[in-house]
Amino acid sequence: MSERSAAPGDLALVESLVNTLDIEAGTDALDTPEGRGHLGITEDGLAEARELRESLRAALLAHAGHPPHRAVTPLGTLLARAPLRVAVDDRDGSARLAPADAGPLVARVAAAVAGALVAGTWTRLKACEADTCHWAYYDRSPAGRGRWCSMRVCGARAKMRRYRAKGP
């Protein structure tokens, strides 16, 4: 959908999970083994992954100043279930939160969110304003006020709607 480059670091996982649902096309990559496989989601974890995806989408919409797309479980409630540990690099002594084990998607997402909070990049991950899109994108604009995943698609459509609404 977007011509933007992927989110930096571990935020790419969050962006990738949110973007498994293409609202406009009505397709869900989590419906296929390939779509689940690249995120390490098992059939047993599918319901949890979908719940997490929509809670993340609501948070990303909030980052862009938009109301939630629908009622969802609060993201903080889901991330509170995440088994995390402090991982310390023996070479340089740096520390970060990491999943307690590599399995649970919620733990990998929680670690990504924690890292982004520390880096100050969490609120740069947003969801497109367009109701037919809500695609996740990383806002690299200097002021951090991006509104659409793609200026050529969603942005152009929104501007055209506003222009037509003004009338002759």
C-alpha angles and dihedrals in degrees: 000000000000130000089206121111120252122278115268124263120334092351086079087074091056092045091048093050094049090047094056086091116068102195095187095051093036093230129135118200088201087071089073130064089231092053092051095039098064089056095042093243117155126206087254091055096047098100091047091048092052092048090049091047093055093044089052090048090054090051091048091050088052089052087059092046097255130128119251116280091230141339110298139167107274110261092230090058091054095044091050087071091060117115103221134170135188110257116200121198108229092208102055104008094239116151135207139164112262135177112274085231132005096247116077115076091208090059092050090049092046090052090049092050092047091050091048091050091054091046092047093237102108096095091049089070104086143164121241115262094227111106091217093052121029087171113169116243138167111244108224095169112128094241095039093234101123114148107182137047089227128021089199094055118018095021093049091048092051093048091048091051090051091048093050092046090059089061127198 
